[in-house]
Every structure is written in structure tokens, then in C-alpha cells.
Short mmCIF file of C-alpha atoms and ligand atoms in Angstrom, two decimals:
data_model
loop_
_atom_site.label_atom_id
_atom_site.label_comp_id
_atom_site.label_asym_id
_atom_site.label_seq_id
_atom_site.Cartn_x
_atom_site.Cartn_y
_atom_site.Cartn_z
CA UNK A 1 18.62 42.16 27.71
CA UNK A 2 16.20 44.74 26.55
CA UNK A 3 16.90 48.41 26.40
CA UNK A 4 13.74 50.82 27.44
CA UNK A 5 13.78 54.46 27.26
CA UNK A 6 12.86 56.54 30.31
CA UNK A 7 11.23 59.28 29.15
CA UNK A 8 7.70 60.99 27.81
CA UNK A 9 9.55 63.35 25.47
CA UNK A 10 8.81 62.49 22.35
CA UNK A 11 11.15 64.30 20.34
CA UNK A 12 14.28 62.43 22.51
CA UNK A 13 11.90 59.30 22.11
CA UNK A 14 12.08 59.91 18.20
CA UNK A 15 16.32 60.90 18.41
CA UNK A 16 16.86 57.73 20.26
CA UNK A 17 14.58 55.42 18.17
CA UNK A 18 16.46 55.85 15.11
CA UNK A 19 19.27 54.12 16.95
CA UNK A 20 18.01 51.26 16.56
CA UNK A 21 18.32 49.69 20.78
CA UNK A 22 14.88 50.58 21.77
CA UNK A 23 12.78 47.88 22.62
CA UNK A 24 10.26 50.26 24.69
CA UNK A 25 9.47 53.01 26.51
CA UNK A 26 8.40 54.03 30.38
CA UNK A 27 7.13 57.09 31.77
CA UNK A 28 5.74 58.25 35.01
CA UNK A 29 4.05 61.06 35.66
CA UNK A 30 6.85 62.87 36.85
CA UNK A 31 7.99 62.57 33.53
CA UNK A 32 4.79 63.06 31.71
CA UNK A 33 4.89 66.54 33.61
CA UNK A 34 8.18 67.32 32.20
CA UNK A 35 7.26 66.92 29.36
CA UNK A 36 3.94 69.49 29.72
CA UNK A 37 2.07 67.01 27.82
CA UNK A 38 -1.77 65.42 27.93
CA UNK A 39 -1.03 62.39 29.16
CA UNK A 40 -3.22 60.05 26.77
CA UNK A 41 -2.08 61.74 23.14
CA UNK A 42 1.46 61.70 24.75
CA UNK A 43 1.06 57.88 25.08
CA UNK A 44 -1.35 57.65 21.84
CA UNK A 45 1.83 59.23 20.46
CA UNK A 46 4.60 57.78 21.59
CA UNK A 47 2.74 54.17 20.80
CA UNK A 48 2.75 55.11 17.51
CA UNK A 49 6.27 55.55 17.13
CA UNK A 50 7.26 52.09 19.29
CA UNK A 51 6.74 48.79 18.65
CA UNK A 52 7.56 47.86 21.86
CA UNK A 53 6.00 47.99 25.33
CA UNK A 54 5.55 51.40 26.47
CA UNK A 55 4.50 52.03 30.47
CA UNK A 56 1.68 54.34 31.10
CA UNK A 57 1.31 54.81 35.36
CA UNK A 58 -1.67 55.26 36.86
CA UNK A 59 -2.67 58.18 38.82
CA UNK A 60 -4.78 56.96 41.25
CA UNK A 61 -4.18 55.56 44.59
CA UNK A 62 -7.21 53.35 45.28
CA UNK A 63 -8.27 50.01 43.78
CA UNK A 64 -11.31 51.60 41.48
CA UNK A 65 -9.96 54.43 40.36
CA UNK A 66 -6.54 52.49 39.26
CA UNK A 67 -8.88 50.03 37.39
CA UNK A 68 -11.01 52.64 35.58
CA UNK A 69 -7.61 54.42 35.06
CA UNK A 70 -5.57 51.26 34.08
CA UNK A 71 -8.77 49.86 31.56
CA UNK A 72 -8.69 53.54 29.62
CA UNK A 73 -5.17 53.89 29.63
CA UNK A 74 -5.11 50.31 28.15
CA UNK A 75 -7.60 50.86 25.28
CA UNK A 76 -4.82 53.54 24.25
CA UNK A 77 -2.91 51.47 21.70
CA UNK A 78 -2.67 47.53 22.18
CA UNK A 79 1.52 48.35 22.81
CA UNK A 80 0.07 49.98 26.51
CA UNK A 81 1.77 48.42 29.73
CA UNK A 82 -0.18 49.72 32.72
CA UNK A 83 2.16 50.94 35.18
CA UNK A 84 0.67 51.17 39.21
CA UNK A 85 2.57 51.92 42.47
CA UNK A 86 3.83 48.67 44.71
CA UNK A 87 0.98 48.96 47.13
CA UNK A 88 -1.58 46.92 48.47
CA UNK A 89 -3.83 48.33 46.28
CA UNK A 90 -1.70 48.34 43.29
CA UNK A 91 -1.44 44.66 43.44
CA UNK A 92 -4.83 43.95 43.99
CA UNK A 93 -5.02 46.16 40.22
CA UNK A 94 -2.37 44.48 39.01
CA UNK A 95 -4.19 40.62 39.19
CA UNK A 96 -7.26 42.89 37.94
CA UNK A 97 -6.06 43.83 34.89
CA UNK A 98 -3.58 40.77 34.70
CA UNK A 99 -6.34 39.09 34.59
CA UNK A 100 -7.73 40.89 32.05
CA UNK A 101 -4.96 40.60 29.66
CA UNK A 102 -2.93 43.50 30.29
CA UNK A 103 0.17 43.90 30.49
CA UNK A 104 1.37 45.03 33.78
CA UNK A 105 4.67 47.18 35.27
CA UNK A 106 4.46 47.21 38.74
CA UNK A 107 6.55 50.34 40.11
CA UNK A 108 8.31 51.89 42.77
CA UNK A 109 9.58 48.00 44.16
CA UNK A 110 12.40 48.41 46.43
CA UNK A 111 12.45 44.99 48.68
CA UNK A 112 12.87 41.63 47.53
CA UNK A 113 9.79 40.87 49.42
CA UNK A 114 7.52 43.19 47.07
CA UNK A 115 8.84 41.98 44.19
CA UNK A 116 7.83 38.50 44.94
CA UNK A 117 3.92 39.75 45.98
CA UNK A 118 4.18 41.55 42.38
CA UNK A 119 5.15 38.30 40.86
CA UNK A 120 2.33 36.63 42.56
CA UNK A 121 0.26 39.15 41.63
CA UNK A 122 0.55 38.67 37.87
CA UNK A 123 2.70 41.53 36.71
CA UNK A 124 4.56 41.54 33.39
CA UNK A 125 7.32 43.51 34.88
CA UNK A 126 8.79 44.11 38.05
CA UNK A 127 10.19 47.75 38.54
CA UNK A 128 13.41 48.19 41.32
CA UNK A 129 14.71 51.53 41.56
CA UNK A 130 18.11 50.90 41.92
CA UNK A 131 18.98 54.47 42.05
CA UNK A 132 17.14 55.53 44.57
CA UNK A 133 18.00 52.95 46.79
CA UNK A 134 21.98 53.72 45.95
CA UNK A 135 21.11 57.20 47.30
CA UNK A 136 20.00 56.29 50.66
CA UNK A 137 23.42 54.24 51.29
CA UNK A 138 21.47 51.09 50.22
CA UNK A 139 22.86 48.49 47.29
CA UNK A 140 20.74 48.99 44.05
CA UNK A 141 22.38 46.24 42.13
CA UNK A 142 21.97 44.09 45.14
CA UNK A 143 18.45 44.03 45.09
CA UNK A 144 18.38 42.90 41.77
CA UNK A 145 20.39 40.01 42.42
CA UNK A 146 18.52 38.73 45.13
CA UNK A 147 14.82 39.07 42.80
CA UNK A 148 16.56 37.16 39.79
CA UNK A 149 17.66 34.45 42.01
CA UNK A 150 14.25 34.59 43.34
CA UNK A 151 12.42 34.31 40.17
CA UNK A 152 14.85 32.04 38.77
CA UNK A 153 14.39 29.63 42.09
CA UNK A 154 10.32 29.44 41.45
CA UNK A 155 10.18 30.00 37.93
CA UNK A 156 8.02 32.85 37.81
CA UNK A 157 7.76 35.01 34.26
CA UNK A 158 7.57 38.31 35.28
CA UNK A 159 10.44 40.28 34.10
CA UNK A 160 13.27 42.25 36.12
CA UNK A 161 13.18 45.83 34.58
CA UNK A 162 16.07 47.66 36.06
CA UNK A 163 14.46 51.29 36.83
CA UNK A 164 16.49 54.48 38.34
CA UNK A 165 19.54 53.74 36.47
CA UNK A 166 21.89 56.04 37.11
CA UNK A 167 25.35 55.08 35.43
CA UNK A 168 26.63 52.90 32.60
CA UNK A 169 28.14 50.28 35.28
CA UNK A 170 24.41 49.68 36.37
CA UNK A 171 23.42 48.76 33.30
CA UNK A 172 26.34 46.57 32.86
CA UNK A 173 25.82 44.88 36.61
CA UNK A 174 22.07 44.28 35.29
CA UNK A 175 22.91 42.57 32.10
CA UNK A 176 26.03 40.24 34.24
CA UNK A 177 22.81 39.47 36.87
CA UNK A 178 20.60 38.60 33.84
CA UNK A 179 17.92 41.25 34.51
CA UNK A 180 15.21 41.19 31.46
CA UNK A 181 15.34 44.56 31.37
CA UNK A 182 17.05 48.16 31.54
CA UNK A 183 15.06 51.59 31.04
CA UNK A 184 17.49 54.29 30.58
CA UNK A 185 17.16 57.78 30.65
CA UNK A 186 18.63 59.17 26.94
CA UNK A 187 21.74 60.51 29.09
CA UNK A 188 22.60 56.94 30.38
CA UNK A 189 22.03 55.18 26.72
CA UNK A 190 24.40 57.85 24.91
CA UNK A 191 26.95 57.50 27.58
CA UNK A 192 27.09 53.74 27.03
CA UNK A 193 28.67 54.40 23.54
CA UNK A 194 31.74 56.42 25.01
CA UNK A 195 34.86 55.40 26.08
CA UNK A 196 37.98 58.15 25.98
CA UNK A 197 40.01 55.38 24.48
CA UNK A 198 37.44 55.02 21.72
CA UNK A 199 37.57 58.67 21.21
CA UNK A 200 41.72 58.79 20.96
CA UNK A 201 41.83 55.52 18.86
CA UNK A 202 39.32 57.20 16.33
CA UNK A 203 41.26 60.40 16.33
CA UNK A 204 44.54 58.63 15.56
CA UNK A 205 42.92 56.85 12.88
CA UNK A 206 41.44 59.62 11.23
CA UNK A 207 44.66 61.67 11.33
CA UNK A 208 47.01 58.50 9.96
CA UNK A 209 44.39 58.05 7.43
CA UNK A 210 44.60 61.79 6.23
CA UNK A 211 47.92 61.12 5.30
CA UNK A 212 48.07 58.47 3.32
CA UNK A 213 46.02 60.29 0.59
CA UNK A 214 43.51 57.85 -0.33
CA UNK A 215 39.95 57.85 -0.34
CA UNK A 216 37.42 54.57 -0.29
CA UNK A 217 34.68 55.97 -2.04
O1 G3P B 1 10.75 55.46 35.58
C1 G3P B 1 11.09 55.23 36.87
C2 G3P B 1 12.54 55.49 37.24
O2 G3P B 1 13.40 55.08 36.24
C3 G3P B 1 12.82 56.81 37.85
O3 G3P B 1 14.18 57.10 37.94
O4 G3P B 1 16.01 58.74 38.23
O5 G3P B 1 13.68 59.35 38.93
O6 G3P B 1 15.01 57.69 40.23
P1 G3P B 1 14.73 58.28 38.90
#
């Protein structure tokens, strides 16, 4: 399963690349405005610095504009994965530029029923916020059982990216489901390292080690 980072900040993109798990990056532009950045150099940039895909979301709500939007965003760097909204017109982009040879995220998917029109339609990716949907009462993980099985059933390549992860047990749900994909906020990537047991082991060690004097080096 690959790891993503969900962010446009590209001095946590930098901190978080050095560990060596990320395969990509997404933004949106709620995150782009967090970050207080032009949108293309902060994509230029953050291109630059990863080899893998990296989402850039259109702004646009309606078919031309997305296309215009989606072809410059594109041109970028060739590591650009055009992200658009699950909508009517959003799909009708996403076969557009599909299409075209882009690479496509489609966003904001949160029925099983979507995600198959967003398969149909082309897209590289398939975006379920599983988040959101856990904070209506709804079952995140759920949904991304039933669109694996789905693509599974009919073969289809687009790839289950596991968005609005909130916890480390999503992330481990997503990779017992088989989802291609998990993009993590930095928070949620840092926590999957910790345990307290890890923590009291390494302490223990340290301590017994202390005392016996020696040194490896
Ligand atoms: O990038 C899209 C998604 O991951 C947003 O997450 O936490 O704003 O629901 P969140």
C-alpha cells in the first residue's frame, strides 16, 4: 500500500520525505490556503521534491473552466495528478483529461455508487473521505470495503486512495481491505511509529545497557 502525504506545506513535505514512506503528495485548496501559498510554484515546488504523484484540485466548478484549469495545472511538472470534485461535471473532466493522458484523482467520493461512475470515468484514483463520513455517524472503513470489492469484481484499475484519515487504525483497516492507497496528514504518519510499549521497551534497554559499561562503536 502506498503512503501519500496530505498536505501543501512544504517544509512538513520536506521533514516527512526524508523518511523515506512517501510515495506522493495531495493537497486541496483548503490546504493550499493553509499554507498562504501561490498555488502553481507551491505545486512547481513540491514536484520538485517528489517523485511520486502529487494531487493538484481544481478550482472550478464547471466543465471548461476545470479543463483549462486541469490542462495548466498539468503542464506543471509531468509528476501532476489533477484532482476535481465528484460531480457531474467533474467526471465529464475527468474522461477529458483521462483521455488526454492525465492522471486523474477524483475527490470528495463518499458512495459506492460515485466511485464506480469515477471508475467509469477514467480516473487514476478514487478519493473516499472516510473521515468525514465517520463524523456524521456513517462507517468510513465501510465504504472502502464495499469499492474494493467493487473494483476487484469488474476489474477496473483505478486506485482506492483512502482520504480523511483520521487515526492510525484507519490506515491499518485500509491496508487489511487492500486499498492502493493512504494519504496521511504528517500527524497520522508520525503517530503510526508509536506504541507506549515501544517507548518503555526502549527505555529499559537503554538504561540496562548503561550499565553494563560497554560501548559498540
Ligand atoms: O485531502 C482530502 C482529505 O484528506 C481531507 O481530509 O481531514 O479535511 O477531512 P479532512
Amino acid at each position: 500500500m502506498k503512503i501519500f502525504l496530505d498536505s501543501a506545506d512544504i517544509n512538513e513535505i520536506k521533514t516527512y520525505i526524508n523518511t523515506g514512506f512517501v510515495d506522493g503528495v495531495t493537497t486541496n485548496p483548503s490546504l493550499i490556503a493553509k499554507s498562504g501559498r501561490n498555488i502553481l510554484e507551491a505545486i512547481s515546488e513540491i514536484c520538485s521534491l517528489v517523485d511520486g504523484p502529487v494531487s493538484a484540485e481544481v478550482a472550478a466548478t464547471d466543465y471548461e473552466t476545470m479543463i483549462a484549469e486541469g490542462r495548466k495545472l498539468a503542464k506543471l511538472a509531468d509528476n501532476v495528478t489533477v484532482k476535481v470534485p465528484l460531480t457531474e461535471d467533474g467526471l465529464r473532466t475527468c474522461r477529458t483529461l483521462s483521455d488526454e493522458g492525465t492522471d486523474v484523482n477524483v475527490t470528495l467520493c463518499f458512495t459506492a455508487g460515485q466511485a464506480l461512475l469515477a471508475a467509469k470515468a477514467g480516473a487514476t484514483f478514487i478519493s473516499p473521505f472516510v473521515g468525514r463520513l465517520d463524523d456524521i455517524g456513517q462507517d468510513g472503513m465501510g465504504l472502502i470495503e464495499e469499492i474494493v470489492t467493487i473494483y476487484d469484481q469488474y476489474g477496473f484499475d483505478t486506485e482506492v486512495l483512502v482520504a480523511s484519515v483520521r487515526s492510525s487504525q484507519h490506515v491499518v483497516d485500509a491496508a487489511t481491505m487492500g486499498a492502493d492507497v493512504v494519504t496521511l496528514p504528517p500527524k497520522i504518519l508520525g503517530a503510526l511509529y508509536k506504541h507506549p510499549l515501544t517507548d518503555k521497551g526502549l527505555a529499559a534497554f537503554i538504561s540496562d545497557w548503561e550499565g553494563t559499561g560497554q560501548s559498540i562503536l
